[in-house]
Short mmCIF file of C-alpha atoms in Angstrom, two decimals:
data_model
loop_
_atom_site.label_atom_id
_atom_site.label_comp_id
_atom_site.label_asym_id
_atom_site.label_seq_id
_atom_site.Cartn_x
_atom_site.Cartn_y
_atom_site.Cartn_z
CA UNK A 163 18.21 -4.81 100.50
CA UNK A 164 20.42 -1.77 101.70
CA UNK A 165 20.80 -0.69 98.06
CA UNK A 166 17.27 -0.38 97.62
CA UNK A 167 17.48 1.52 101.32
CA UNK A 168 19.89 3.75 100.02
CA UNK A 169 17.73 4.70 96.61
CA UNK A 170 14.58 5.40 99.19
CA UNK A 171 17.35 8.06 101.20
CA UNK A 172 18.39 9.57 98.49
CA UNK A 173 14.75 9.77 96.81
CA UNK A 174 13.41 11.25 100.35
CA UNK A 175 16.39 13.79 99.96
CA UNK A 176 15.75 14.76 96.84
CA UNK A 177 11.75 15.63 97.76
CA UNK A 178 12.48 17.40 100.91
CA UNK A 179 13.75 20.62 99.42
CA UNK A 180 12.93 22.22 96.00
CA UNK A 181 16.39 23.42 95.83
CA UNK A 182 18.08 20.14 96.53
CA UNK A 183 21.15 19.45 94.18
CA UNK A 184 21.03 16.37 92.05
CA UNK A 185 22.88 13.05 93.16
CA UNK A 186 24.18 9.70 92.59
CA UNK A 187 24.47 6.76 94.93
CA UNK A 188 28.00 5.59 95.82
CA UNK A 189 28.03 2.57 93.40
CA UNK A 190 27.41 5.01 90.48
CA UNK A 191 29.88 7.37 91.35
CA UNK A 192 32.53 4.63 91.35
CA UNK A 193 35.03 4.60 88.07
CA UNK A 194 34.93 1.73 86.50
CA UNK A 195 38.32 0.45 86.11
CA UNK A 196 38.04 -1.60 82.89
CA UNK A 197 36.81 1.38 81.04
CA UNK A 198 38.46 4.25 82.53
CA UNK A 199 41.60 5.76 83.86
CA UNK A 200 42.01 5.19 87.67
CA UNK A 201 41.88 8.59 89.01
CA UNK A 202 44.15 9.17 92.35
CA UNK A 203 42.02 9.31 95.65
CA UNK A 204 41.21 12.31 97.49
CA UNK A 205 41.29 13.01 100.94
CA UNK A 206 38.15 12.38 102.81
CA UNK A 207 39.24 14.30 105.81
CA UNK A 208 40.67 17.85 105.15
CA UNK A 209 42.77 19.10 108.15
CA UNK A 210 44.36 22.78 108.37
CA UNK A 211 44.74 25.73 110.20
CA UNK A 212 43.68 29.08 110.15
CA UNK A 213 45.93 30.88 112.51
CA UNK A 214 45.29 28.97 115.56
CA UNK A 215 42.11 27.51 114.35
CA UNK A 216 41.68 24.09 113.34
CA UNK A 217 39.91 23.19 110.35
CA UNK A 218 38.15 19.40 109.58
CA UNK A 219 36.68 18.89 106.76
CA UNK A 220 34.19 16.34 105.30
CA UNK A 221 35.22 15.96 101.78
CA UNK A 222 32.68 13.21 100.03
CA UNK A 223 30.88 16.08 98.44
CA UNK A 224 29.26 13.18 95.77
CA UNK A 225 27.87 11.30 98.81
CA UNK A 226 26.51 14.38 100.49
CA UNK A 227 29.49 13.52 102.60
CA UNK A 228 28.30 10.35 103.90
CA UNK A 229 30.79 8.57 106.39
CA UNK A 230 32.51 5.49 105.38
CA UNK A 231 34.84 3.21 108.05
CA UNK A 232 37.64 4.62 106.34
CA UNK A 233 36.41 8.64 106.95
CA UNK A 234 34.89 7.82 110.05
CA UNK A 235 38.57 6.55 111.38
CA UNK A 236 40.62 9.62 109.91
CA UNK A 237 37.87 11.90 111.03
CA UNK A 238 38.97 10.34 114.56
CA UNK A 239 42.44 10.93 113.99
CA UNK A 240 41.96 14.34 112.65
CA UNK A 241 40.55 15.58 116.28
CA UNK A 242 43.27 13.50 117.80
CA UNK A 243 45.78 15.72 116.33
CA UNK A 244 43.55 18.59 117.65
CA UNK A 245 43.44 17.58 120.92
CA UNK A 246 46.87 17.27 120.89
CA UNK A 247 48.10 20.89 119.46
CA UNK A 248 48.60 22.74 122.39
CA UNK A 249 48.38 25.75 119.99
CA UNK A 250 44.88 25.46 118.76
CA UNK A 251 42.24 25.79 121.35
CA UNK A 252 38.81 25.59 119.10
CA UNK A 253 37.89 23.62 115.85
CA UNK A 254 35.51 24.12 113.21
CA UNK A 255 33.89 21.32 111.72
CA UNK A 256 32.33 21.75 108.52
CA UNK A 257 31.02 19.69 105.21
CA UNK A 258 32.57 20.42 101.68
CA UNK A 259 30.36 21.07 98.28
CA UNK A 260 26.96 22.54 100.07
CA UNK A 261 25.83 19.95 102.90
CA UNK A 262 27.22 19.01 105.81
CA UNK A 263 26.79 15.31 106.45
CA UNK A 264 24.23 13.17 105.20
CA UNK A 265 25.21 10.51 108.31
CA UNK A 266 27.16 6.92 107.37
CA UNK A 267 27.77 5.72 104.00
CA UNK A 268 25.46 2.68 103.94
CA UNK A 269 26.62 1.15 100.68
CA UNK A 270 29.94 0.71 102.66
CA UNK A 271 28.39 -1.82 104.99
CA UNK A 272 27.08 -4.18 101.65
CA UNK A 273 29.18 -6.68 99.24
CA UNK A 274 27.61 -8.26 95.74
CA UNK A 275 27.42 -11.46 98.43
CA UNK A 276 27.14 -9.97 102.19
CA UNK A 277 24.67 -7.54 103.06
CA UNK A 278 24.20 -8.01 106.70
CA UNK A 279 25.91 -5.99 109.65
CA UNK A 280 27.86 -6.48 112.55
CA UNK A 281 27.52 -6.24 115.26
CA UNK A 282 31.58 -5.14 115.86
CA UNK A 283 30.25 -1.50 114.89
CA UNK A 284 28.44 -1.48 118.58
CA UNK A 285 31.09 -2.01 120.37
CA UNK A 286 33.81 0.07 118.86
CA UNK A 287 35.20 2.88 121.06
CA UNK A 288 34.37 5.32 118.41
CA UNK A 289 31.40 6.06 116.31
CA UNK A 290 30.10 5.07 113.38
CA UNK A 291 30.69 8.24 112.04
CA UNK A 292 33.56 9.76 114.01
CA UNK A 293 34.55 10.43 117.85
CA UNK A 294 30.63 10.65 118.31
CA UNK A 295 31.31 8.36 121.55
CA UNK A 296 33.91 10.59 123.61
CA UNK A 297 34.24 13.82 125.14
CA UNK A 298 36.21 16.68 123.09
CA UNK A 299 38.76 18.32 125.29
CA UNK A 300 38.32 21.54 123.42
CA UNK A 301 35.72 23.62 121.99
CA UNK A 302 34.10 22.57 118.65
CA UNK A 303 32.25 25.04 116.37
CA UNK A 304 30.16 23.34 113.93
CA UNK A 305 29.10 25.01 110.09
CA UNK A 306 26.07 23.10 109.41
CA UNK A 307 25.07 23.83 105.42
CA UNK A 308 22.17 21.92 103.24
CA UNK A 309 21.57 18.43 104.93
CA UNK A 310 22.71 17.44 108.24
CA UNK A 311 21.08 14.36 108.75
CA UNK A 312 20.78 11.14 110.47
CA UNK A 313 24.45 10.25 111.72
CA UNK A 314 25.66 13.91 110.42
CA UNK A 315 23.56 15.34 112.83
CA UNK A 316 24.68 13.36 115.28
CA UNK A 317 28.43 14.77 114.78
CA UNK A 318 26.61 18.10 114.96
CA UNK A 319 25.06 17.50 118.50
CA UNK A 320 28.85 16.55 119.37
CA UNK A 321 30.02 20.20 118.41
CA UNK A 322 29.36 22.98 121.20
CA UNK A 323 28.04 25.50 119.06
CA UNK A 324 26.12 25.22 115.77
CA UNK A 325 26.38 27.79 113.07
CA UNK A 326 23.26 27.06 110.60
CA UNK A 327 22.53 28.97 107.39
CA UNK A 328 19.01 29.31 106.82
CA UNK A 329 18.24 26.93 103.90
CA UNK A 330 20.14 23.88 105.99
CA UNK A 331 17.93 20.77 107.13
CA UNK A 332 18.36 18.67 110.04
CA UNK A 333 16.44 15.28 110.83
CA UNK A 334 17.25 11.90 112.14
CA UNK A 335 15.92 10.95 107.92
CA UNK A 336 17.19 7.09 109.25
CA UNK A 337 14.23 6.60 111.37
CA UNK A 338 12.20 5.94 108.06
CA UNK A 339 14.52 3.47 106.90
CA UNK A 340 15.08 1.31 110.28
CA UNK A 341 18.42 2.73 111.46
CA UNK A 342 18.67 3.16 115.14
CA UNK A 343 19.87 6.14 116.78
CA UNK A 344 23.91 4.83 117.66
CA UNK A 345 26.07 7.91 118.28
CA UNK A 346 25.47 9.73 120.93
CA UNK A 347 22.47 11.38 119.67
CA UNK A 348 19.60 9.58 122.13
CA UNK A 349 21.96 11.34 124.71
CA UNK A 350 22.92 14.82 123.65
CA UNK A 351 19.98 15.95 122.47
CA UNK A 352 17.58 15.54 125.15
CA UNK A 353 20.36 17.43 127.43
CA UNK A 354 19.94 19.89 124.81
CA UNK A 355 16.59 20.79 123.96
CA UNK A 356 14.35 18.88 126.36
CA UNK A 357 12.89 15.06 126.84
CA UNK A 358 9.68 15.39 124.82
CA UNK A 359 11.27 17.45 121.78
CA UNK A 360 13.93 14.58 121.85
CA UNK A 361 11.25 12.37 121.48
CA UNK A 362 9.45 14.23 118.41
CA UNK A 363 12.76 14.49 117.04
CA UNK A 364 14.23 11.38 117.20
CA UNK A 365 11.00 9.09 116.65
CA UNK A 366 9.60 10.52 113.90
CA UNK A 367 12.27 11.47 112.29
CA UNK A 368 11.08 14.47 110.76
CA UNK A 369 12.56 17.45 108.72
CA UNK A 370 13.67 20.70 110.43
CA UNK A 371 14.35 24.13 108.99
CA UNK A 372 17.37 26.98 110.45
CA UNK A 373 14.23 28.88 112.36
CA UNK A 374 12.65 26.03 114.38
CA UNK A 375 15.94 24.01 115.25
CA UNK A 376 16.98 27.95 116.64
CA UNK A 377 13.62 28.06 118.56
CA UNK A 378 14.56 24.72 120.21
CA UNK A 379 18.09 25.42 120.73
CA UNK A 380 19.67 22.98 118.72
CA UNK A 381 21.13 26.24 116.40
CA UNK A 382 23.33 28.64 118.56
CA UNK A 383 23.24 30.94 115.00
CA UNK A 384 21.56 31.13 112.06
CA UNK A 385 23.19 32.53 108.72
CA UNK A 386 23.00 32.92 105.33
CA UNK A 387 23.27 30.25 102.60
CA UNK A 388 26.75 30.00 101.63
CA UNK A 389 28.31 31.69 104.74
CA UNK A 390 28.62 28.73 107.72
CA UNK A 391 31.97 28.24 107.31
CA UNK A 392 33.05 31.80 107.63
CA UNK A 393 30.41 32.61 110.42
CA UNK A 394 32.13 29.36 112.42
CA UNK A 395 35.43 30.61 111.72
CA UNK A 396 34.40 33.99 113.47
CA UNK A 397 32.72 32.69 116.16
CA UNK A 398 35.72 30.00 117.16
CA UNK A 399 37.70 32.87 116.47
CA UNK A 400 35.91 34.82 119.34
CA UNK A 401 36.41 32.06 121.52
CA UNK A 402 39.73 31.74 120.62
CA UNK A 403 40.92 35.21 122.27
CA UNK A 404 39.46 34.75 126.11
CA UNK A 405 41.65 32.93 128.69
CA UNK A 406 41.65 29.67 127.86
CA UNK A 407 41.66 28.09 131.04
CA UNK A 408 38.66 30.13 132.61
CA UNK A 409 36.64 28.81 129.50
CA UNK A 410 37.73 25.48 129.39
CA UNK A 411 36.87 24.76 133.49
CA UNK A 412 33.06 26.84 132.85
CA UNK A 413 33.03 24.01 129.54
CA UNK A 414 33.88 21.43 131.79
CA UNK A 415 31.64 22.07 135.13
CA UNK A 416 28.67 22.92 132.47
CA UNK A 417 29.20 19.19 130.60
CA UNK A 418 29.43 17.70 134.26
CA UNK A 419 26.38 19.16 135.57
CA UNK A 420 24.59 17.74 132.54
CA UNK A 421 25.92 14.31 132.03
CA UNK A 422 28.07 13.58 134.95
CA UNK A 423 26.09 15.03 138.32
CA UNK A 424 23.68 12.54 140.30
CA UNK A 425 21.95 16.08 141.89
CA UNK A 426 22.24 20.15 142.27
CA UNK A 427 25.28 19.39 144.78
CA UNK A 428 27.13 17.42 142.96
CA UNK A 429 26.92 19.50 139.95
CA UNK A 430 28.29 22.43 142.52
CA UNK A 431 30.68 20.55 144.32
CA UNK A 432 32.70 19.30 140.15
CA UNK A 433 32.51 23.23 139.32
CA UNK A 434 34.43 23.65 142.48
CA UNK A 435 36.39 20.91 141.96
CA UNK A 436 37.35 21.68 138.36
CA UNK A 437 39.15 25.25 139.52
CA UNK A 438 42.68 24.90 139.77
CA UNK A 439 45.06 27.06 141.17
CA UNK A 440 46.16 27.90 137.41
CA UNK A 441 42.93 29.20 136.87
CA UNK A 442 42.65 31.12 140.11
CA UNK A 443 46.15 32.68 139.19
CA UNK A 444 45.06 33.42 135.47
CA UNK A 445 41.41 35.41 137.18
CA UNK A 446 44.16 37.31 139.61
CA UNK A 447 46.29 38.63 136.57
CA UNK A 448 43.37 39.33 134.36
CA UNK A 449 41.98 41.56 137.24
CA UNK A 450 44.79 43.20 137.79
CA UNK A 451 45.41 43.88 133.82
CA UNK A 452 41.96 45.18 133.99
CA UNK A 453 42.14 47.75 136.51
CA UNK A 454 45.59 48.83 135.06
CA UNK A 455 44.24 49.12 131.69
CA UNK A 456 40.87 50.54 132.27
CA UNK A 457 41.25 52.21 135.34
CA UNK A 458 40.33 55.74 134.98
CA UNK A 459 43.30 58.28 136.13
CA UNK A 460 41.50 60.09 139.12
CA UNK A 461 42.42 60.86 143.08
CA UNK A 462 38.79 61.81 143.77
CA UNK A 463 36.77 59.06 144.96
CA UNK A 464 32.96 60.25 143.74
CA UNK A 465 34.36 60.66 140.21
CA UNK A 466 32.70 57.78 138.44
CA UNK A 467 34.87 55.40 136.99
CA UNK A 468 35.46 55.37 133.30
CA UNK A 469 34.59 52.02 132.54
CA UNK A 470 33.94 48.63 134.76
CA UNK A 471 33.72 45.10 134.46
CA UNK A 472 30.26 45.47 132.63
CA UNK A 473 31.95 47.17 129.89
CA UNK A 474 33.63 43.83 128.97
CA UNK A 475 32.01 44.00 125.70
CA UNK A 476 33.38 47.12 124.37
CA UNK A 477 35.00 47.35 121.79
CA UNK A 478 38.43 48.94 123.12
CA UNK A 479 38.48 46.60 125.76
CA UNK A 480 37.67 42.95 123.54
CA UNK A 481 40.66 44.54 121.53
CA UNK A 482 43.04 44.67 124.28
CA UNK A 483 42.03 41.49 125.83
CA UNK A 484 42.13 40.02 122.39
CA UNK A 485 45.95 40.94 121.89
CA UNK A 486 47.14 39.59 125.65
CA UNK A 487 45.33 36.45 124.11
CA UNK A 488 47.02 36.34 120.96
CA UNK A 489 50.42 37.26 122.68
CA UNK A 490 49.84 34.55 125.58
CA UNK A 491 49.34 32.08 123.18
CA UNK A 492 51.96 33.22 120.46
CA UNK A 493 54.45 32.84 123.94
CA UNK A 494 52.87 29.14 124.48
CA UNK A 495 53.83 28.62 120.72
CA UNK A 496 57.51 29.39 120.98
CA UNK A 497 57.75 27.24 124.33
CA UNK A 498 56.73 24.60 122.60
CA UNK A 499 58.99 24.93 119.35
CA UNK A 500 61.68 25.47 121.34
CA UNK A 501 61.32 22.48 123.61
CA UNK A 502 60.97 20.70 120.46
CA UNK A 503 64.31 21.98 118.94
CA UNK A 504 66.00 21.11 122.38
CA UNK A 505 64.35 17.53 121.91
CA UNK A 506 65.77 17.21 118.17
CA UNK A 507 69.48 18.21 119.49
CA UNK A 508 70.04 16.52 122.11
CA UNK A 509 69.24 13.39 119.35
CA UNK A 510 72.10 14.57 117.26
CA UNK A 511 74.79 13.53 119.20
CA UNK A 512 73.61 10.06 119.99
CA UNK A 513 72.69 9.36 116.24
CA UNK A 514 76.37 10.78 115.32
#
């Protein structure tokens, strides 16, 4: 029964778009072992950094990078180690081999003798398809190419932003087939673009291009074919160079005020609540850096300053703010490496 599910997917896929690349299902892509050399597994998860940016992968490029148990858990431990590097404050998550995600891997869930599923998959902590359940600590920037469907765009609506290039489709394709709606998506989305859009969205399950998922706010950018990953790279890599902890409390008091806030005062009251004193120290110095930096030489008070807080967009001063950035974090970086060199002496001695 899910094999034959799986051939309808892939035949829907295949119809959807004239210039949709040719595939196989899982069990066809699988070597044989009687008849063929076992080749050694790839990774399904590619992690790396760019700089200070994280990178994670989905590398099933034969499956349209469907999400099996096994990706799904080192997708989860790939934004672990995210969350935990002190020195990266955004990710970009993006698909290898032309699509993004084409949402779980079926087949994985069926045997020659079991074809049923459990109910264990509900109640997991985690998604299906990844940390689809749980709030990201940091920012997420999300390159969205061909399809990004059914639990794949589900990972998307976890990202912040969403780069899409223009030939890229989105659509819940599982409604067709029976497949309920299980990671987060029923929740983000109607946050995102409205109740009743949800509702077209998510029950009929139909097909939608770059332009109209921009219109409804689902893509923060759309690009051309073949450029998502480098267009999220330069966007997290904006994001990258402002004060961290300025963007991370706005993230946090904007999530609240969605998700977490019974009313209007509430939502108030946790965007209060979220500003620390760190924060409030980090607005003082970046005044003060300001008005040191850009403050125009003059005694004569009707002399119009050079430049003001407007001008935060020019390019002279997104330069200068973008190397206190880079040399705030670079200091973080050494803190860090250094308290871990402490750490690694101090063991010497007892394992001597």
């Amino acid at each position: 029964m899910l094999r034959q599910i799986v051939k309808q997917i892939n035949k829907s896929l295949d119809v959807a778009l004239p210039f949709a690349r040719s595939i196989c299902t899982t069990r066809e892509l699988w070597v044989q072992e009687d008849t063929k050399e076992k080749i050694p597994e790839k990774p399904t998860i590619l992690l790396e950094k760019d700089n200070n940016i994280t990178l994670i992968g989905l590398n099933r490029p034969e499956q349209r990078n469907a999400i099996d148990a096994v990706a799904a858990a080192k997708l989860c431990e790939a934004f672990n180690a995210f969350e935990a590097d002190e020195t990266s404050p955004v990710a970009v998550l993006y698909g290898v081999g032309g699509s993004f995600c084409s949402g779980f891997d079926i087949l994985d869930l069926a045997t020659e003798d079991r074809e049923d599923i459990s109910m264990e998959m509900l109640m997991t902590q985690e998604g299906s398809v990844g940390p689809t359940r749980r709030f990201i600590s940091k920012p997420v920037v999300c390159g969205i190419s061909g399809y990004c469907v059914a639990g794949g765009m589900e990972l998307a609506l976890m990202c912040d932003l969403r780069v899409m290039e223009e030939t890229a489709i989105l659509g819940f394709f599982n409604r067709r087939f029976g497949v309920p709606v299980i990671d987060g998506g029923t929740v983000r989305l109607p946050a995102m673009i409205g109740f009743s859009r949800a509702l077209d969205l998510i029950l009929t399950g139909r097909q939608v291009n770059a332009d109209e998922a921009y219109k409804m706010g689902i893509a923060n950018r759309i690009v051309p074919t073949g450029t998502s990953l480098g267009k999220a790279m330069e966007l997290a890599t904006t994001l990258s160079r402002f004060p961290q902890g300025a963007l991370r409390h706005d993230r946090n008091s904007l999530y609240s005020a969605v998700f977490g806030a019974i009313n209007f005062n509430q939502a108030v009251q946790n965007e209060i609540m979220y500003t620390s004193k760190d924060i409030i120290d980090q607005m003082q110095e970046g005044i003060k850096w300001f008005n040191r930096t850009f403050k125009s030489d003059t005694t004569y008070s009707w002399m119009k300053r050079e430049m003001s807080m407007a001008d935060w967009d020019d390019e002279r001063v997104a330069a200068e703010a973008s190397k206190l950035e880079q040399s705030k974090q670079a200091e973080k970086a050494r803190q860090i490496e250094a308290e871990k060199t402490k750490k690694e002496e101090q063991k010497k001695p007892k394992e001597e």
